[in-house]
Amino acid sequence: MYRSHLQEKLNESLSAVAPILCIVLLLSFTIAPLPTSVLTAFLFGAVLLVIGMTFFSLGAELAMSPMGERVGTCITKSRRVAIMLPLGFLLGFLITISEPDLQVLANQVQAVPNAVLIVTVAVGVGLFLCFAMLRMLLSVPLNALLVGFYILVFILAMFVPRDFLAVAFDSGGVTTGPMTVPFIMAMGIGVSAIRSDRHSANDSFGLVALCSIGPILAVLLLSLIFRPEGGSYAAVVIPEIEDTAALGRLFAGSFPAYIREIAVSLLPIAGFFAVFNAVSLHLEKKQLIRIGVGLAYTYVGLVIFLTGVNVGFMPAGSYLGSVIAALPCRAVIIPIGMVIGYFIVMAEPAVYVLMRQVEELTDGAISGAAMKHSLSIGVAVSVGLAMVRVLTGISIFYLLVPGYAAAILLSFFVPKIFTAIAFDSGGVASGPMATTFLLPFAMGACAAVGGDIVTDAFGVVAMVAMTPLITIQGLGLLYRLRTRRAPQSAAPDVLSGLDDLAIIDL
């Protein structure tokens, strides 16, 4: 069984990485030649990316999703808030500390100590995971909470130092990465499973959406308290590789750091689940073995994946951005960035977790293909807007405010499930590929045009997290219009039964 699943995940990974590989090769042989050392590191990184995504996807299916679902069901079964909220906060805190994307962002933001930024973000996620669980139990409309919290976010953002604004919004995107999404999304399914009303399936989504707001508020508050003296960042180092032996040493030397990092990341989650199982779940030995195998796959996959993207993709992204932005026609970086953004989102490991759960919970009414194209269009637009910021220096505020206003306005006109999926998608799209390729791409371009990297390049992750909110809800609006116009006998309303869906046992 594992072999057939492994082959399926390998095919998915190859189809996800191949387009971005072809785009980079095409650019490197035409308008943006790469040094041989950068190109060879990128190619080897792409191989590791495929292998890492394959193992991670299988591990998330075998371990992270079942763990999240069972924990979510168990802690809400008693409906005792005194138990739910502390456990929810602890889970949110531990999972965020474990998130590799957050480590990448913290390393690139030098104005605040890593530990301070990481703990602040983790507290934000923990608190908002509690809010998300209460929302599901009390059946509070998601769009009502989104309106209130985002109004608070933008009011607070008006008083934050300009150097810290983009970093705050980026932190909301990086916290929902490959470690967080499978667990939290499955936890939402588990929490909603104890409800018997007709809206439980719709409310199983939305945890990721609210957990993305917590870090933004937390970092905005941190900037008011901490008051860093100006912004600073860590420049991307372009490797110099003389031969294949040096290439091997470069990657081999990086593996130990990620072996330790992912071990530290996974141990709190595995330890929490082990204690929780001993106290409450009491799973059978066969189930525990399956979850153990899944955790091993997840560990191996993340180590390989992060080594590939950090060592191979980050320098390539930075160098490409700097070369393209230095061309006589700088504006060409906007359409090129949009093409890269369209395809690169499919290399995000957590995207496939979201697509699979959406298809299962909607019984195929919302297809994975429709989700994929909507996400790709959203990320393409976001990268294009990010490149406009790099070239013009326009404040991210002028893009985020109307963007989120449009997304929240749409939430009142589309089916509820599309709103929840859309806001979850924003967090899913802004994963490790955004932080290790798109952010260095923007930083390299910003340096080439002489812009302020902290204010103009940072924020690309926030843009990637915003635009899918509009495109996925646009998909929902299209579904609603089509089902209203179609004759009942010829085209039944595929959305009419969404409220009555049973919870799928993952």
Coordinates of C-alpha atoms in Angstrom, one line a residue:
M1 CA 0.0 0.0 0.0
Y2 CA 2.8 2.4 1.0
R3 CA 4.6 1.8 -2.3
S4 CA 1.5 2.7 -4.5
H5 CA 0.9 5.8 -2.4
L6 CA 4.6 6.7 -2.7
Q7 CA 4.4 6.4 -6.5
E8 CA 1.3 8.6 -6.5
K9 CA 3.0 11.3 -4.4
L10 CA 6.1 11.2 -6.5
N11 CA 4.1 11.8 -9.7
E12 CA 2.4 14.8 -7.9
S13 CA 5.7 16.2 -6.8
L14 CA 7.2 15.9 -10.3
S15 CA 4.3 17.6 -11.9
A16 CA 4.5 20.4 -9.3
V17 CA 8.2 21.1 -9.6
A18 CA 8.7 20.6 -13.4
P19 CA 7.1 23.9 -14.5
I20 CA 9.2 26.2 -12.2
L21 CA 12.3 24.2 -13.1
C22 CA 11.6 24.8 -16.8
I23 CA 10.9 28.5 -16.3
V24 CA 14.2 29.0 -14.4
L25 CA 16.1 27.1 -17.0
L26 CA 14.5 29.1 -19.8
L27 CA 15.4 32.4 -18.1
S28 CA 18.9 31.3 -17.3
F29 CA 19.6 30.4 -21.0
T30 CA 18.1 33.7 -22.3
I31 CA 17.7 37.0 -20.5
A32 CA 19.0 36.2 -17.0
P33 CA 22.1 34.0 -17.2
L34 CA 23.0 32.3 -13.9
P35 CA 26.5 31.4 -12.8
T36 CA 27.2 27.7 -13.2
S37 CA 27.5 27.3 -9.4
V38 CA 24.0 28.8 -8.8
L39 CA 22.4 26.8 -11.6
T40 CA 23.9 23.5 -10.5
A41 CA 22.8 24.1 -6.9
F42 CA 19.3 25.0 -8.1
L43 CA 19.1 21.8 -10.2
F44 CA 20.3 19.6 -7.3
G45 CA 17.9 21.5 -5.0
A46 CA 15.0 20.7 -7.4
V47 CA 15.8 16.9 -7.2
L48 CA 15.7 17.2 -3.4
L49 CA 12.5 19.2 -3.6
V50 CA 10.8 16.4 -5.5
I51 CA 12.0 13.7 -3.1
G52 CA 11.2 15.8 0.0
M53 CA 7.6 16.7 -1.2
T54 CA 7.0 13.0 -2.0
F55 CA 7.8 11.8 1.5
F56 CA 6.2 14.8 3.3
S57 CA 2.9 14.4 1.4
L58 CA 2.7 10.7 2.3
G59 CA 3.7 11.4 5.9
A60 CA 1.0 14.2 6.3
E61 CA -1.6 11.8 5.0
L62 CA -0.6 8.9 7.3
A63 CA 0.2 10.9 10.5
M64 CA -0.4 14.6 10.7
S65 CA -4.0 14.6 9.5
P66 CA -5.2 11.7 11.6
M67 CA -3.4 13.1 14.7
G68 CA -5.0 16.5 14.2
E69 CA -8.5 15.0 13.6
R70 CA -8.4 12.8 16.6
V71 CA -7.1 15.4 19.0
G72 CA -9.7 17.9 17.7
T73 CA -12.5 15.5 18.3
C74 CA -11.3 14.4 21.7
I75 CA -10.7 17.8 23.3
T76 CA -14.1 19.2 22.2
K77 CA -16.2 16.1 23.0
S78 CA -16.7 17.2 26.6
R79 CA -17.5 20.8 25.6
R80 CA -15.6 21.9 28.7
V81 CA -14.1 25.3 27.8
A82 CA -11.6 25.1 30.8
I83 CA -10.0 22.0 29.0
M84 CA -10.4 23.1 25.4
L85 CA -8.8 26.5 25.6
P86 CA -5.6 25.7 27.4
L87 CA -5.0 22.6 25.2
G88 CA -5.9 24.7 22.1
F89 CA -3.4 27.4 23.1
L90 CA -0.7 24.8 23.8
L91 CA -1.2 23.1 20.5
G92 CA -1.1 26.4 18.6
F93 CA 2.0 27.4 20.4
L94 CA 3.9 24.1 19.9
I95 CA 3.0 23.8 16.2
T96 CA 4.1 27.3 15.4
I97 CA 7.4 26.9 17.2
S98 CA 7.8 23.8 15.0
E99 CA 7.1 25.7 11.7
P100 CA 10.2 25.8 9.4
D101 CA 8.9 28.8 7.5
L102 CA 8.9 30.9 10.6
Q103 CA 12.5 30.0 11.2
V104 CA 13.4 31.2 7.7
L105 CA 11.6 34.6 8.2
A106 CA 13.1 35.1 11.6
N107 CA 16.6 34.5 10.2
Q108 CA 16.1 37.1 7.5
V109 CA 14.7 39.8 9.9
Q110 CA 17.6 41.0 12.0
A111 CA 16.0 43.9 13.8
V112 CA 14.4 41.6 16.4
P113 CA 16.1 38.6 18.1
N114 CA 14.9 35.3 16.6
A115 CA 13.6 33.9 19.9
V116 CA 11.5 37.1 20.6
L117 CA 9.9 37.1 17.1
I118 CA 9.2 33.3 17.2
V119 CA 7.6 33.3 20.7
T120 CA 5.5 36.4 19.8
V121 CA 4.2 34.8 16.7
A122 CA 3.5 31.5 18.5
V123 CA 1.5 33.2 21.2
G124 CA -0.6 34.9 18.5
V125 CA -1.3 31.6 16.9
G126 CA -2.2 29.9 20.2
L127 CA -4.7 32.6 21.2
F128 CA -6.4 32.7 17.8
L129 CA -6.6 28.9 17.7
C130 CA -8.7 29.2 20.8
F131 CA -10.9 31.8 19.1
A132 CA -11.3 29.5 16.1
M133 CA -12.3 26.5 18.2
L134 CA -14.9 28.6 20.1
R135 CA -16.2 29.9 16.8
M136 CA -16.8 26.4 15.6
L137 CA -18.5 25.3 18.7
L138 CA -20.7 28.4 19.0
S139 CA -21.5 28.5 15.2
V140 CA -20.3 32.1 15.0
P141 CA -20.2 33.3 11.3
L142 CA -16.6 33.4 10.1
N143 CA -17.0 36.6 8.1
A144 CA -18.2 38.5 11.2
L145 CA -15.0 37.6 13.0
L146 CA -12.9 38.5 10.0
V147 CA -14.4 41.9 9.7
G148 CA -13.8 42.7 13.3
F149 CA -10.3 41.4 13.5
Y150 CA -9.0 42.9 10.2
I151 CA -10.4 46.3 11.2
L152 CA -8.4 46.0 14.4
V153 CA -5.3 44.9 12.4
F154 CA -5.4 47.9 10.1
I155 CA -6.2 50.4 12.9
L156 CA -3.2 49.1 14.8
A157 CA -1.0 49.1 11.6
M158 CA -1.5 52.9 11.3
F159 CA 0.7 53.3 14.4
V160 CA 3.4 50.8 13.5
P161 CA 6.9 51.9 12.3
R162 CA 7.0 51.6 8.4
D163 CA 10.0 49.3 8.6
F164 CA 8.0 46.7 10.5
L165 CA 4.7 46.8 8.7
A166 CA 5.6 44.3 5.9
V167 CA 7.3 41.9 8.4
A168 CA 4.2 41.8 10.5
F169 CA 1.9 40.8 7.6
D170 CA 4.6 38.3 6.3
S171 CA 4.5 36.6 9.7
G172 CA 0.8 35.8 9.2
G173 CA 1.7 33.9 6.1
V174 CA 4.7 32.0 7.2
T175 CA 3.0 30.5 10.2
T176 CA 0.7 28.4 8.1
G177 CA 3.2 26.1 6.4
P178 CA 3.8 22.4 5.9
M179 CA 3.9 21.6 9.6
T180 CA 0.9 23.6 10.7
V181 CA -1.6 23.2 7.9
P182 CA -2.1 19.4 7.9
F183 CA -2.5 19.3 11.7
I184 CA -4.8 22.4 12.1
M185 CA -7.0 21.6 9.1
A186 CA -7.6 18.1 10.3
M187 CA -8.2 19.4 13.8
G188 CA -10.9 21.6 12.4
I189 CA -12.6 18.5 10.9
G190 CA -12.3 16.8 14.3
V191 CA -13.8 19.7 16.2
S192 CA -16.7 20.0 13.8
A193 CA -17.4 16.3 13.9
I194 CA -19.0 16.5 17.3
R195 CA -21.6 18.9 16.0
S196 CA -24.7 17.4 14.4
D197 CA -26.1 20.5 12.7
R198 CA -26.2 21.1 9.0
H199 CA -23.5 23.7 9.0
S200 CA -20.8 21.6 10.6
A201 CA -19.1 20.7 7.3
N202 CA -18.8 24.4 6.3
D203 CA -17.4 25.3 9.7
S204 CA -14.7 22.6 9.5
F205 CA -12.7 25.1 7.5
G206 CA -11.5 28.5 8.8
L207 CA -9.1 27.5 11.5
V208 CA -6.1 28.4 9.3
A209 CA -7.8 31.7 8.4
L210 CA -8.1 32.8 12.0
C211 CA -4.7 31.5 13.0
S212 CA -3.1 33.7 10.3
I213 CA -4.5 36.8 11.9
G214 CA -3.0 36.2 15.4
P215 CA 0.7 36.5 14.3
I216 CA -0.1 39.8 12.5
L217 CA -1.6 41.3 15.6
A218 CA 1.1 39.9 17.8
V219 CA 4.0 41.3 15.7
L220 CA 2.2 44.7 15.3
L221 CA 2.0 44.9 19.1
L222 CA 5.6 43.8 19.4
S223 CA 6.7 46.6 17.2
L224 CA 5.0 49.1 19.4
I225 CA 6.6 47.6 22.6
F226 CA 10.0 46.6 21.2
R227 CA 10.6 49.7 19.1
P228 CA 13.6 48.3 17.0
E229 CA 16.0 50.9 15.7
G230 CA 15.3 50.7 12.0
G231 CA 14.9 47.6 9.9
S232 CA 17.6 45.2 8.9
Y233 CA 17.8 41.9 7.0
A234 CA 20.1 39.0 6.3
A235 CA 21.4 39.1 2.7
V236 CA 21.3 35.9 0.7
V237 CA 24.7 34.3 0.1
I238 CA 25.4 33.3 -3.5
P239 CA 27.5 30.0 -3.3
E240 CA 30.7 29.6 -5.3
I241 CA 31.0 26.0 -6.4
E242 CA 34.2 24.9 -8.3
D243 CA 33.2 21.3 -9.1
T244 CA 30.7 18.5 -8.3
A245 CA 32.6 17.6 -5.1
A246 CA 32.2 21.1 -3.8
L247 CA 28.4 20.9 -4.7
G248 CA 28.2 17.7 -2.6
R249 CA 30.0 19.3 0.3
L250 CA 27.7 22.3 0.1
F251 CA 24.5 20.2 0.5
A252 CA 26.0 17.6 2.8
G253 CA 27.2 20.3 5.1
S254 CA 23.7 21.7 5.3
F255 CA 21.9 18.5 6.1
P256 CA 22.9 18.2 9.8
A257 CA 21.4 21.7 10.6
Y258 CA 18.0 20.7 9.1
I259 CA 18.2 17.2 10.7
R260 CA 18.4 18.9 14.1
E261 CA 15.9 21.7 13.2
I262 CA 13.2 19.3 12.1
A263 CA 13.8 16.9 15.0
V264 CA 13.3 19.9 17.4
S265 CA 10.2 20.8 15.4
L266 CA 8.5 17.4 15.4
L267 CA 9.4 16.3 18.9
P268 CA 7.0 18.7 20.7
I269 CA 4.1 17.6 18.5
A270 CA 4.9 13.9 18.7
G271 CA 5.4 14.2 22.5
F272 CA 2.1 16.0 23.0
F273 CA 0.3 13.3 20.9
A274 CA 2.0 10.5 22.8
V275 CA 0.9 11.9 26.2
F276 CA -2.6 12.7 24.8
N277 CA -3.0 9.2 23.5
A278 CA -1.9 7.7 26.8
V279 CA -4.3 9.8 28.8
S280 CA -7.4 10.1 26.5
L281 CA -7.2 8.4 23.0
H282 CA -5.9 4.9 23.8
L283 CA -5.4 4.1 20.1
E284 CA -4.8 0.5 19.0
K285 CA -1.2 -0.6 18.3
K286 CA -1.8 -0.9 14.5
Q287 CA -3.0 2.8 14.4
L288 CA 0.0 4.0 16.4
I289 CA 2.4 2.1 14.1
R290 CA 0.8 3.8 11.1
I291 CA 1.1 7.2 12.7
G292 CA 4.7 6.4 13.7
V293 CA 5.6 5.5 10.1
G294 CA 3.9 8.7 8.9
L295 CA 5.9 10.8 11.3
A296 CA 9.1 9.2 10.0
Y297 CA 8.1 10.0 6.4
T298 CA 7.2 13.6 7.5
Y299 CA 10.6 14.0 9.2
V300 CA 12.6 12.7 6.2
G301 CA 10.6 14.6 3.7
L302 CA 10.9 18.0 5.5
V303 CA 14.7 17.6 6.1
I304 CA 15.2 16.8 2.3
F305 CA 12.8 19.5 1.2
L306 CA 14.1 22.3 3.3
T307 CA 17.7 21.5 2.4
G308 CA 16.8 21.7 -1.3
V309 CA 14.9 25.0 -1.1
N310 CA 17.2 26.8 1.3
V311 CA 20.5 25.7 -0.3
G312 CA 19.4 25.4 -3.9
F313 CA 16.4 27.7 -4.5
M314 CA 17.1 30.7 -2.3
P315 CA 20.3 31.8 -4.1
A316 CA 18.8 31.2 -7.5
G317 CA 15.7 33.3 -6.6
S318 CA 17.9 36.2 -5.3
Y319 CA 20.2 36.1 -8.3
L320 CA 17.4 35.9 -10.9
G321 CA 15.6 38.9 -9.3
S322 CA 18.7 41.0 -9.3
V323 CA 19.6 40.2 -13.0
I324 CA 16.0 40.7 -14.3
A325 CA 15.5 44.0 -12.4
A326 CA 18.8 45.3 -13.8
L327 CA 17.7 44.8 -17.5
P328 CA 17.1 48.0 -19.6
C329 CA 13.4 47.4 -19.4
R330 CA 12.9 46.8 -15.6
A331 CA 9.1 46.4 -16.0
V332 CA 9.6 43.0 -17.6
I333 CA 10.1 41.6 -14.0
I334 CA 6.3 42.1 -13.5
P335 CA 5.1 39.5 -16.1
I336 CA 8.0 37.2 -15.4
G337 CA 7.2 37.3 -11.6
M338 CA 3.6 36.6 -12.4
V339 CA 4.5 33.5 -14.5
I340 CA 6.8 32.2 -11.7
G341 CA 4.0 32.9 -9.1
Y342 CA 1.5 31.0 -11.2
F343 CA 3.5 27.8 -11.2
I344 CA 5.4 28.0 -7.9
V345 CA 2.4 27.6 -5.7
M346 CA 2.0 24.1 -6.9
A347 CA 5.3 23.2 -5.3
E348 CA 3.9 24.1 -1.9
P349 CA 3.5 20.8 0.1
A350 CA 0.5 22.0 2.1
V351 CA -1.5 22.9 -1.1
Y352 CA -2.1 19.2 -1.8
V353 CA -3.3 18.7 1.8
L354 CA -5.9 21.5 1.3
M355 CA -7.0 20.3 -2.1
R356 CA -7.5 16.7 -0.9
Q357 CA -9.5 17.8 2.1
V358 CA -11.7 20.2 0.1
E359 CA -12.5 17.5 -2.4
E360 CA -13.3 14.9 0.3
L361 CA -15.5 17.3 2.4
T362 CA -17.4 18.6 -0.6
D363 CA -17.8 15.2 -2.2
G364 CA -16.1 16.6 -5.3
A365 CA -18.4 19.6 -5.7
I366 CA -15.4 21.8 -5.4
S367 CA -12.7 20.1 -7.5
G368 CA -9.0 20.1 -6.8
A369 CA -8.4 21.3 -10.4
A370 CA -10.6 24.4 -9.8
M371 CA -8.8 25.1 -6.5
K372 CA -5.4 24.7 -8.1
H373 CA -6.1 27.2 -11.0
S374 CA -7.7 29.7 -8.6
L375 CA -4.8 29.5 -6.3
S376 CA -2.3 29.9 -9.1
I377 CA -4.1 32.9 -10.5
G378 CA -4.2 34.5 -7.1
V379 CA -0.5 34.0 -6.4
A380 CA 0.4 35.2 -10.0
V381 CA -1.4 38.5 -9.3
S382 CA 0.2 38.8 -5.8
V383 CA 3.7 38.4 -7.2
G384 CA 3.0 40.9 -10.0
L385 CA 1.8 43.4 -7.4
A386 CA 4.9 42.7 -5.2
M387 CA 7.1 43.5 -8.2
V388 CA 5.2 46.8 -8.7
R389 CA 6.0 47.6 -5.1
V390 CA 9.7 46.8 -5.7
L391 CA 9.9 49.1 -8.7
T392 CA 7.8 52.0 -7.3
G393 CA 8.3 51.8 -3.5
I394 CA 4.5 52.1 -3.0
S395 CA 3.5 51.2 0.6
I396 CA 2.1 47.8 1.2
F397 CA -0.8 49.5 3.0
Y398 CA -2.3 50.8 -0.3
L399 CA -2.5 47.2 -1.6
L400 CA -3.5 45.3 1.6
V401 CA -6.3 47.5 2.7
P402 CA -8.4 47.4 -0.6
G403 CA -7.4 43.8 -1.1
Y404 CA -8.8 42.6 2.3
A405 CA -11.8 45.0 2.0
A406 CA -12.7 43.3 -1.3
A407 CA -12.2 39.8 0.2
I408 CA -14.4 40.5 3.2
L409 CA -17.0 42.2 1.0
L410 CA -17.1 39.1 -1.2
S411 CA -17.7 36.9 1.9
F412 CA -21.2 38.3 2.2
F413 CA -22.2 37.1 -1.4
V414 CA -20.6 33.7 -1.7
P415 CA -21.5 30.3 -0.1
K416 CA -20.0 30.1 3.4
I417 CA -17.8 27.2 2.6
F418 CA -16.0 29.2 -0.1
T419 CA -15.2 32.0 2.3
A420 CA -13.7 29.5 4.8
I421 CA -11.7 27.7 2.1
A422 CA -10.5 31.0 0.6
F423 CA -9.1 32.4 3.9
D424 CA -7.5 29.0 4.6
S425 CA -6.0 29.0 1.1
G426 CA -4.2 32.3 1.7
G427 CA -2.2 30.8 4.6
V428 CA -1.5 27.6 2.6
A429 CA -0.2 29.4 -0.5
S430 CA 2.4 31.4 1.5
G431 CA 4.6 28.4 2.5
P432 CA 8.3 27.6 2.2
M433 CA 8.4 28.3 -1.5
A434 CA 7.3 31.8 -0.9
T435 CA 9.8 32.4 1.8
T436 CA 12.8 30.7 0.1
F437 CA 12.3 31.7 -3.5
L438 CA 9.8 34.5 -4.0
L439 CA 11.1 36.6 -1.0
P440 CA 14.8 36.3 -2.1
F441 CA 13.6 37.1 -5.7
A442 CA 12.0 40.3 -4.5
M443 CA 15.0 41.1 -2.3
G444 CA 17.4 40.7 -5.2
A445 CA 15.2 42.8 -7.5
C446 CA 14.9 45.5 -4.8
A447 CA 18.7 45.6 -4.3
A448 CA 19.2 46.0 -8.1
V449 CA 16.9 49.0 -8.4
G450 CA 18.3 50.6 -5.3
G451 CA 15.1 50.3 -3.2
D452 CA 14.6 49.8 0.5
I453 CA 14.6 46.0 1.0
V454 CA 12.9 46.1 4.4
T455 CA 9.9 48.2 3.3
D456 CA 9.7 47.3 -0.4
A457 CA 10.8 43.7 -0.8
F458 CA 9.4 42.3 2.5
G459 CA 5.6 41.9 2.2
V460 CA 5.7 39.5 -0.8
V461 CA 4.6 36.7 1.5
A462 CA 1.7 38.9 2.8
M463 CA 0.6 39.6 -0.8
V464 CA 0.7 35.8 -1.6
A465 CA -1.5 35.2 1.4
M466 CA -4.0 37.9 0.3
T467 CA -4.9 37.4 -3.3
P468 CA -6.2 33.8 -3.1
L469 CA -8.9 35.2 -0.7
I470 CA -10.3 37.0 -3.7
T471 CA -9.8 34.4 -6.4
I472 CA -11.2 31.5 -4.4
Q473 CA -14.3 33.5 -3.4
G474 CA -14.5 34.6 -7.1
L475 CA -14.7 30.9 -7.9
G476 CA -17.5 30.6 -5.3
L477 CA -19.4 33.5 -6.9
L478 CA -19.1 31.9 -10.3
Y479 CA -20.5 28.6 -8.9
R480 CA -23.4 30.4 -7.4
L481 CA -24.2 32.3 -10.6
R482 CA -23.9 29.2 -12.7
T483 CA -26.2 27.1 -10.5
R484 CA -28.8 29.8 -10.4
R485 CA -28.9 30.1 -14.2
A486 CA -28.8 26.4 -15.0
P487 CA -32.2 24.6 -15.4
Q488 CA -32.9 22.3 -12.4
S489 CA -33.5 19.3 -14.6
A490 CA -30.3 19.7 -16.7
A491 CA -27.8 21.0 -14.0
P492 CA -28.6 20.3 -10.4
D493 CA -27.2 22.8 -7.9
V494 CA -23.9 21.2 -6.7
L495 CA -23.7 23.5 -3.8
S496 CA -27.2 22.8 -2.4
G497 CA -26.1 19.8 -0.5
L498 CA -22.9 21.2 1.0
D499 CA -24.5 22.0 4.3
D500 CA -25.6 18.4 4.7
L501 CA -22.3 16.7 4.1
A502 CA -21.1 14.2 6.5
I503 CA -17.7 14.5 8.0
I504 CA -15.2 12.3 6.2
D505 CA -13.1 10.0 8.4
L506 CA -9.6 10.7 7.2

